[in-house]
Amino acid sequence: MFKPKKLASKDFLSSLDITKLELIYILELAQQLKKKEISVDCEKKVLGLVFDKSSTRTRVSFQVAMSRLGGTTIDLNPNTSQIGRGEPIKDTARVLSRYCDVLAIRTFKHSDIEDYAKWSTKPVINALTDLEHPCQALADFLTIKEEFGSFEDIVLTFIGDGNNVSNSLILCGALLEAKIRIACPVGYEPDKSIIQRAKAINNNEDFLQITNDVNSAVLGANVLYTDVWSSMGEEDQKEEKDKDFNGFTLDQDLVNQAKENVIILHCLPAYREKEITEEIFESKNSRIFDQAENRMHAQQALLSCILS
Ligand code: CP
Ligand code: NVA
């Protein structure tokens, strides 16, 4: 049985809670687990899932990853727990961490997951907040590693909203020294604090470009990535955002300007003919379902490092 190295930080709330070396280690471990070259036993450990927002991939990939490690999960949401009745985070976190060995939380405000981590005596994993989606970025860079072998000279262009997914790509990209371009409409740029933190790690001038010109952003890109224009919790902005994002649909025209062997990524769920055309979603360059599968392998690696 393989015994993975433990992470230095208790929690994984942000892509920057791990070091570059730990990130590379997790991605390598994920590849080995995927190929069944190694197996890790987490000795009947229990993962507590708390989802304040909907989820298909994150919920199921965590459940299957944990079961492959010999552990189990419990799945809570506001309706099936006292969270919906307003039980404070500091009480929920202290109780759940007496039962579980690790918690994965999906919620709205990033400060709420920081609160969970503060009060939980066990590690807390970010399963998506409004600010970051670090588990998604692990799977994304695993998919890129599988395709291109390394991150050297890789240009990843994210087209769309400067949201949680783009923020985590920026931070993870900074650690791995990939080149990241974000193409978004005016006013939808990524969070300033994320850009500052990324630049503090990778202050190479070329590392990060934020632009409103989608055509220049896709030129020569190796990876084209998009996500929904309106994230969970922004349902009331949908009509306005659909108008503002006109011209930001990932279509054949944009793909033609990227590298010939460009791969297409989308974290899912997708709205066809909004952020991506059906043609590109289903094209031979699409690695969207490998990327979805990789959520499970990346999280299995992450959990095995956290629980070892
Ligand atoms: N990509 C992702 O996090 O999907 P779910 O919302 O289905 O978990
Ligand atoms: N940005 C999206 C990602 C969904 C996985 C959202 O937060 O809804």
PDB file of N, CA, C and O and ligand atoms in Angstrom, residues 128 133 163-165 227-228 231-232 267-269, ligand 2:
ATOM      1  N   LEU A 128     -16.027  24.598  -3.767  1.00  0.00           N
ATOM      2  CA  LEU A 128     -16.463  25.772  -4.563  1.00  0.00           C
ATOM      3  C   LEU A 128     -17.041  26.833  -3.635  1.00  0.00           C
ATOM      4  O   LEU A 128     -17.902  26.545  -2.804  1.00  0.00           O
ATOM      5  N   HIS A 133     -12.511  27.822  -6.920  1.00  0.00           N
ATOM      6  CA  HIS A 133     -12.917  26.416  -7.125  1.00  0.00           C
ATOM      7  C   HIS A 133     -11.622  25.607  -7.307  1.00  0.00           C
ATOM      8  O   HIS A 133     -11.313  25.107  -8.388  1.00  0.00           O
ATOM      9  N   ASN A 163     -14.670  34.663 -12.903  1.00  0.00           N
ATOM     10  CA  ASN A 163     -15.382  34.062 -11.753  1.00  0.00           C
ATOM     11  C   ASN A 163     -14.470  33.135 -10.941  1.00  0.00           C
ATOM     12  O   ASN A 163     -13.245  33.132 -11.117  1.00  0.00           O
ATOM     13  N   ASN A 164     -15.097  32.345 -10.071  1.00  0.00           N
ATOM     14  CA  ASN A 164     -14.370  31.405  -9.213  1.00  0.00           C
ATOM     15  C   ASN A 164     -13.461  30.457 -10.017  1.00  0.00           C
ATOM     16  O   ASN A 164     -12.317  30.204  -9.616  1.00  0.00           O
ATOM     17  N   VAL A 165     -13.963  29.962 -11.156  1.00  0.00           N
ATOM     18  CA  VAL A 165     -13.170  29.016 -11.955  1.00  0.00           C
ATOM     19  C   VAL A 165     -11.962  29.730 -12.560  1.00  0.00           C
ATOM     20  O   VAL A 165     -10.833  29.233 -12.495  1.00  0.00           O
ATOM     21  N   ASP A 227     -16.641  28.766 -19.160  1.00  0.00           N
ATOM     22  CA  ASP A 227     -17.554  28.401 -18.053  1.00  0.00           C
ATOM     23  C   ASP A 227     -18.823  29.231 -18.239  1.00  0.00           C
ATOM     24  O   ASP A 227     -18.842  30.188 -19.038  1.00  0.00           O
ATOM     25  N   VAL A 228     -19.842  28.912 -17.480  1.00  0.00           N
ATOM     26  CA  VAL A 228     -21.115  29.659 -17.569  1.00  0.00           C
ATOM     27  C   VAL A 228     -20.883  31.159 -17.362  1.00  0.00           C
ATOM     28  O   VAL A 228     -19.969  31.565 -16.650  1.00  0.00           O
ATOM     29  N   SER A 231     -22.928  32.484 -12.721  1.00  0.00           N
ATOM     30  CA  SER A 231     -22.645  31.402 -11.769  1.00  0.00           C
ATOM     31  C   SER A 231     -23.816  31.200 -10.816  1.00  0.00           C
ATOM     32  O   SER A 231     -24.738  32.032 -10.761  1.00  0.00           O
ATOM     33  N   MET A 232     -23.744  30.113 -10.053  1.00  0.00           N
ATOM     34  CA  MET A 232     -24.792  29.853  -9.054  1.00  0.00           C
ATOM     35  C   MET A 232     -24.840  31.023  -8.072  1.00  0.00           C
ATOM     36  O   MET A 232     -23.800  31.470  -7.588  1.00  0.00           O
ATOM     37  N   CYS A 267     -15.692  23.372 -17.310  1.00  0.00           N
ATOM     38  CA  CYS A 267     -15.835  22.681 -16.020  1.00  0.00           C
ATOM     39  C   CYS A 267     -17.181  21.974 -15.894  1.00  0.00           C
ATOM     40  O   CYS A 267     -17.322  21.084 -15.072  1.00  0.00           O
ATOM     41  N   LEU A 268     -18.176  22.389 -16.703  1.00  0.00           N
ATOM     42  CA  LEU A 268     -19.551  21.869 -16.672  1.00  0.00           C
ATOM     43  C   LEU A 268     -20.256  22.277 -15.363  1.00  0.00           C
ATOM     44  O   LEU A 268     -19.566  22.398 -14.356  1.00  0.00           O
ATOM     45  N   PRO A 269     -21.561  22.438 -15.354  1.00  0.00           N
ATOM     46  CA  PRO A 269     -22.477  22.245 -16.478  1.00  0.00           C
ATOM     47  C   PRO A 269     -22.359  23.359 -17.520  1.00  0.00           C
ATOM     48  O   PRO A 269     -21.954  24.471 -17.181  1.00  0.00           O
TER      49      PRO A 269
HETATM   50  N1  NVA B   2     -18.745  29.305 -12.073  1.00  0.00           N
HETATM   51  C1  NVA B   2     -19.684  28.226 -11.891  1.00  0.00           C
HETATM   52  C2  NVA B   2     -18.975  26.940 -11.757  1.00  0.00           C
HETATM   53  C3  NVA B   2     -19.858  25.731 -11.608  1.00  0.00           C
HETATM   54  C4  NVA B   2     -19.090  24.472 -11.423  1.00  0.00           C
HETATM   55  C5  NVA B   2     -20.539  28.517 -10.677  1.00  0.00           C
HETATM   56  O1  NVA B   2     -20.001  28.966  -9.653  1.00  0.00           O
HETATM   57  O2  NVA B   2     -21.748  28.301 -10.731  1.00  0.00           O
END
